[in-house]
PDB file of C-alpha atoms in Angstrom:
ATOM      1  CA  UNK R  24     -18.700  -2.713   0.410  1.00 89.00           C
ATOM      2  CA  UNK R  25     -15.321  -2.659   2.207  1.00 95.00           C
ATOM      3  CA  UNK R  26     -14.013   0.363   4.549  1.00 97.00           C
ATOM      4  CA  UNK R  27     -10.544   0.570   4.149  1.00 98.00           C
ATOM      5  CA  UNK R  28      -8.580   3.280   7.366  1.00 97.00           C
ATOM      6  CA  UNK R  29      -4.951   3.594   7.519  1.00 97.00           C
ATOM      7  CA  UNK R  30      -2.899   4.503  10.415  1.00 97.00           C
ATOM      8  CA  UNK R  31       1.018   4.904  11.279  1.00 97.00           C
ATOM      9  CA  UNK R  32       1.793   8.426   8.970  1.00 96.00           C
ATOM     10  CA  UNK R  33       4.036  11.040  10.171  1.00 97.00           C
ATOM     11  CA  UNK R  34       7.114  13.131  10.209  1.00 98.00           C
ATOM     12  CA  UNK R  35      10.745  11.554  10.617  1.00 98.00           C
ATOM     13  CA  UNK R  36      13.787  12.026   9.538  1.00 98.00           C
ATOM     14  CA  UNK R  37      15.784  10.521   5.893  1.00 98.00           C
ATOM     15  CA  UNK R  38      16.621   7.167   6.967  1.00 98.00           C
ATOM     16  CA  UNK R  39      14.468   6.613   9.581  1.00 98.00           C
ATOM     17  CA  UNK R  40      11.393   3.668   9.398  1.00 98.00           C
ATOM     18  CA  UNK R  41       7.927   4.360   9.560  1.00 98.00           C
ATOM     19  CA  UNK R  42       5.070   1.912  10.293  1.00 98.00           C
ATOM     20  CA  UNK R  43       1.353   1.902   8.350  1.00 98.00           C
ATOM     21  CA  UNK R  44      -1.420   0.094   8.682  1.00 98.00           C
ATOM     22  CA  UNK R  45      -4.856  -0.098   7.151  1.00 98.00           C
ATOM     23  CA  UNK R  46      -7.543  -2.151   8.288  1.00 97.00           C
ATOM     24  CA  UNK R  47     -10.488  -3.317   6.266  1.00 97.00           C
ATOM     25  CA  UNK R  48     -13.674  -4.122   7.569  1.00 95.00           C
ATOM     26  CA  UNK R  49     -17.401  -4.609   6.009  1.00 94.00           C
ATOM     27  CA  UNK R  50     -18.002  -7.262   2.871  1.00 90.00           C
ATOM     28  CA  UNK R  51     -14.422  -8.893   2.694  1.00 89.00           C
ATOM     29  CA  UNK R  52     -13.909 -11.472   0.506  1.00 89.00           C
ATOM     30  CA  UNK R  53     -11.555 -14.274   1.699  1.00 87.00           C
ATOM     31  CA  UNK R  54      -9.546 -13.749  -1.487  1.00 92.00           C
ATOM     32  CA  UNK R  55      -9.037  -9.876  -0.919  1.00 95.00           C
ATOM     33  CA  UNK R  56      -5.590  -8.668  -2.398  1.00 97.00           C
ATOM     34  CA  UNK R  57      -4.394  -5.052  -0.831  1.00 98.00           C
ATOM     35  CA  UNK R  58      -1.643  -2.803  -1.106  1.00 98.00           C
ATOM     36  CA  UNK R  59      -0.651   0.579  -1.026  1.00 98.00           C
ATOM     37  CA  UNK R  60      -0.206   4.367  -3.622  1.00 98.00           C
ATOM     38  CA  UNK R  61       1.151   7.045  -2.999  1.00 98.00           C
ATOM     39  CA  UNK R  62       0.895  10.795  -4.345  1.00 98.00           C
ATOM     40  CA  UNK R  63       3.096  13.287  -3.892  1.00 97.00           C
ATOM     41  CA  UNK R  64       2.345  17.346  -4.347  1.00 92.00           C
ATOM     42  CA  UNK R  65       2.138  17.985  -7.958  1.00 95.00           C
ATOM     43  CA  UNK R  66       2.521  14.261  -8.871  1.00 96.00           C
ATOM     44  CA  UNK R  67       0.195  11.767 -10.026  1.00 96.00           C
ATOM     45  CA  UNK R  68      -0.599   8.686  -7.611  1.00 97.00           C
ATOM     46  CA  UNK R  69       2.034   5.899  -7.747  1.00 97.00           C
ATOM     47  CA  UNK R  70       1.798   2.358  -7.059  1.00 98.00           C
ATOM     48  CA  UNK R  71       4.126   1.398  -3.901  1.00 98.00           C
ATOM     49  CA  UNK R  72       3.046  -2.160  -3.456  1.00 98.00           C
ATOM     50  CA  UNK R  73       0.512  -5.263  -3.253  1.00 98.00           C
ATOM     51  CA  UNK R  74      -0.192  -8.280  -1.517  1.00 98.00           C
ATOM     52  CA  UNK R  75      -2.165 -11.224  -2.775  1.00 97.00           C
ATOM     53  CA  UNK R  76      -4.625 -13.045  -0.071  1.00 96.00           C
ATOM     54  CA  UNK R  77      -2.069 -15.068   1.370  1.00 96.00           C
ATOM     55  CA  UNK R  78       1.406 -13.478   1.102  1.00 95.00           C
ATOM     56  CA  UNK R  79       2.126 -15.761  -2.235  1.00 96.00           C
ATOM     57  CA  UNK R  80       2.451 -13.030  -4.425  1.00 97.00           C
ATOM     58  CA  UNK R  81       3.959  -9.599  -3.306  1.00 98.00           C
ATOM     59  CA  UNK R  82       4.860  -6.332  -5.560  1.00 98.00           C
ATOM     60  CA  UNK R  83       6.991  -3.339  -5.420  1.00 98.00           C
ATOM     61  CA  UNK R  84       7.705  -0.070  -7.108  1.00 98.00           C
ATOM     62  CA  UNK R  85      11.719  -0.650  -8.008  1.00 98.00           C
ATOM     63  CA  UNK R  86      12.220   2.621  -5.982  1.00 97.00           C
ATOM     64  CA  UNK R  87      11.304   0.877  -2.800  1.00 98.00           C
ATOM     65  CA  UNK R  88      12.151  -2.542  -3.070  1.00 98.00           C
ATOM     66  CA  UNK R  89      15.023  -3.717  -0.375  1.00 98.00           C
ATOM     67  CA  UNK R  90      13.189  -0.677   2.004  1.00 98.00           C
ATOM     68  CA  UNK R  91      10.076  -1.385   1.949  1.00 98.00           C
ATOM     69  CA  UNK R  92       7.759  -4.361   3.083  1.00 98.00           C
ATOM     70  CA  UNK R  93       4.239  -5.256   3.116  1.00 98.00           C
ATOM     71  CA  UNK R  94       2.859  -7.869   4.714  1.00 98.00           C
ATOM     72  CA  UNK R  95      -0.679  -9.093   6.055  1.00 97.00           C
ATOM     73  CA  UNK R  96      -2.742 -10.217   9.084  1.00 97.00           C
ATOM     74  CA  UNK R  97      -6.015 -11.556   7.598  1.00 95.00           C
ATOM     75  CA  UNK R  98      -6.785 -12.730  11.623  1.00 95.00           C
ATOM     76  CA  UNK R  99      -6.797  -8.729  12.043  1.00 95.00           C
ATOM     77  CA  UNK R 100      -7.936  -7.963   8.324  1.00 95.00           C
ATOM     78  CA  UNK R 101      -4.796  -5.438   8.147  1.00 97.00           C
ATOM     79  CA  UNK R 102      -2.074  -4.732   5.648  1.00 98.00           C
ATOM     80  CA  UNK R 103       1.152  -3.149   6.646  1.00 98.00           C
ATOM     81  CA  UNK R 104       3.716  -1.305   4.859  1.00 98.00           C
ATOM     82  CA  UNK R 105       7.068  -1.595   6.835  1.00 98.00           C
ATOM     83  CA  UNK R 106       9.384   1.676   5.498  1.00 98.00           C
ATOM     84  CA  UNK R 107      12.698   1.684   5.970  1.00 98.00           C
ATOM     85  CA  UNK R 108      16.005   4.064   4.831  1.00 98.00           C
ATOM     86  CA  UNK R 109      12.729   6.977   4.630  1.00 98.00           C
ATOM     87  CA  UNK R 110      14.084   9.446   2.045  1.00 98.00           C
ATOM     88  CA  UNK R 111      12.734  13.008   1.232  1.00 97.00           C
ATOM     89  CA  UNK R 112      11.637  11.962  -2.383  1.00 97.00           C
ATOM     90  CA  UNK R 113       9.331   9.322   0.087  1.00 98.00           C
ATOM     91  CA  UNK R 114       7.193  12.004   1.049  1.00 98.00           C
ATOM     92  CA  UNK R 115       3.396  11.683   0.156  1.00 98.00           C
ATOM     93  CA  UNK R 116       0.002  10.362   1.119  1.00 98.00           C
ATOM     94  CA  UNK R 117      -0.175   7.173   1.529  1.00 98.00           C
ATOM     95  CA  UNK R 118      -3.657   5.367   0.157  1.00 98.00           C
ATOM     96  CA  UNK R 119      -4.559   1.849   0.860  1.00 98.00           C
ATOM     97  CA  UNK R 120      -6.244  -0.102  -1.844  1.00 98.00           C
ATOM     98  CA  UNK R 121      -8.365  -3.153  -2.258  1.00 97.00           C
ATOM     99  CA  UNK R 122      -9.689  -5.521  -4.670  1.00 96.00           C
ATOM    100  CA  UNK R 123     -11.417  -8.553  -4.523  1.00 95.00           C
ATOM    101  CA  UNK R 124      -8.691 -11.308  -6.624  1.00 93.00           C
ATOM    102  CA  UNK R 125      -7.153 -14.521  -6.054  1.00 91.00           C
ATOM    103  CA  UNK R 126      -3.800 -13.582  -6.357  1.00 95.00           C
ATOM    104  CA  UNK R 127      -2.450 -10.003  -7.355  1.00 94.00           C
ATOM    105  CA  UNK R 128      -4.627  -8.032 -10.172  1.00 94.00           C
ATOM    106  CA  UNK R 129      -2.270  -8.239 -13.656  1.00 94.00           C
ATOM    107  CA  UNK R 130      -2.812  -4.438 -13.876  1.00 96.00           C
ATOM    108  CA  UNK R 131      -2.136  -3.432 -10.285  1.00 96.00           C
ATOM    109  CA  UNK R 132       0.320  -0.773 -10.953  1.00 95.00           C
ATOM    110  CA  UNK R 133      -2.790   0.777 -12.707  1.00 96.00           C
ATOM    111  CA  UNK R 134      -5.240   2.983  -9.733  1.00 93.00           C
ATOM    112  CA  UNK R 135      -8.043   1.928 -11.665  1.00 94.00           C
ATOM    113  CA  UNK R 136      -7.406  -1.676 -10.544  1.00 96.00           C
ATOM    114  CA  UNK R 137      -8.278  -1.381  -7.257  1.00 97.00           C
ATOM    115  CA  UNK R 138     -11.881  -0.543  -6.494  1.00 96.00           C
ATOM    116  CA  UNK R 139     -11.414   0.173  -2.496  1.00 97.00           C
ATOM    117  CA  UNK R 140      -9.349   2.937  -1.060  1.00 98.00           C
ATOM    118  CA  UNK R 141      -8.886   4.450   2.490  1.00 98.00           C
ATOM    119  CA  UNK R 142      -8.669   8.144   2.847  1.00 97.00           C
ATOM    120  CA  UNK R 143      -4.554   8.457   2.977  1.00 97.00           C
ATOM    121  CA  UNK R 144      -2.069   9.048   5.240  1.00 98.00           C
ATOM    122  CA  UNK R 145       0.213  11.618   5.168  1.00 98.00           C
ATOM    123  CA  UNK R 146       4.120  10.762   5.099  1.00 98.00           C
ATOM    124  CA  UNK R 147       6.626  13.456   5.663  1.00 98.00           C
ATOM    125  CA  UNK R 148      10.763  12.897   5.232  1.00 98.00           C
ATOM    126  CA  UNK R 149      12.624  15.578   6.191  1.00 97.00           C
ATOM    127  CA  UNK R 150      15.804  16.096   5.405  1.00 94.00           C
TER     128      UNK R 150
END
C-alpha cells in the first residue's frame, strides 16, 4: 500500500506561481507513475498531469500546458507540480495520484486509473 501527502497549497494572487509536492512512502514500486487532479466546487475532478517513472513520458491538461510543470525526485519519492501565470479558473483541490506502470497509464485522464491518492490540497486564485 502506498501513502501519498501533498504539501505547497494556498492563496495567491492571478499570475502568481505556486509550488506542490506530494510524497509517497510505504510499498513503492520502482516503476511508480504519479501525477496530479484537481476538483473544483461544483465540478467533477479533472486530470492536471502525469509523470512516468523516469520523466520519459509527461502529460498535461491543454489548459495548463506552457504554466504548469511536473517533475520528480524518486531519491525523495516526491512529485511536484510547478504552477505558474495562477488564474482564478485554477482554483481547486489539488489530489495526488499513483499507480504502479512502466510508463504513463493509456487511460490516465480517467480517476479510475490511478489506484493511490493523497487527501488534496487546497488552491485558491484570487483575483
Amino acid at each position: 500500500q502506498v501513502q501519498l501527502v501533498e504539501s505547497g497549497g494556498g492563496l495567491v494572487q492571478a499570475g502568481g506561481s505556486l509550488r506542490l509536492s506530494c510524497a509517497a512512502s510505504g510499498q513503492i514500486s520502482t516503476t511508480y507513475a504519479m501525477g496530479w487532479f484537481r476538483q473544483a466546487p461544483g465540478k467533477e475532478r479533472e486530470f492536471v498531469g502525469a509523470i512516468s517513472w523516469n520523466g520519459d513520458d509527461i502529460y498535461y491538461l491543454d489548459s495548463v500546458r506552457g504554466r504548469f510543470t511536473i517533475s520528480r525526485d524518486n531519491a525523495k519519492n516526491t512529485v511536484y507540480l510547478q504552477m505558474n501565470s495562477l488564474k482564478p479558473e485554477d482554483t481547486a483541490v489539488y489530489y495526488c495520484v499513483g499507480e504502479d506502470h512502466p510508463s504513463v497509464p493509456y487511460k490516465h485522464e480517467e480517476y479510475e486509473t490511478w489506484g493511490s491518492w493523497g487527501q488534496g490540497t487546497q488552491v485558491t486564485v484570487s483575483s
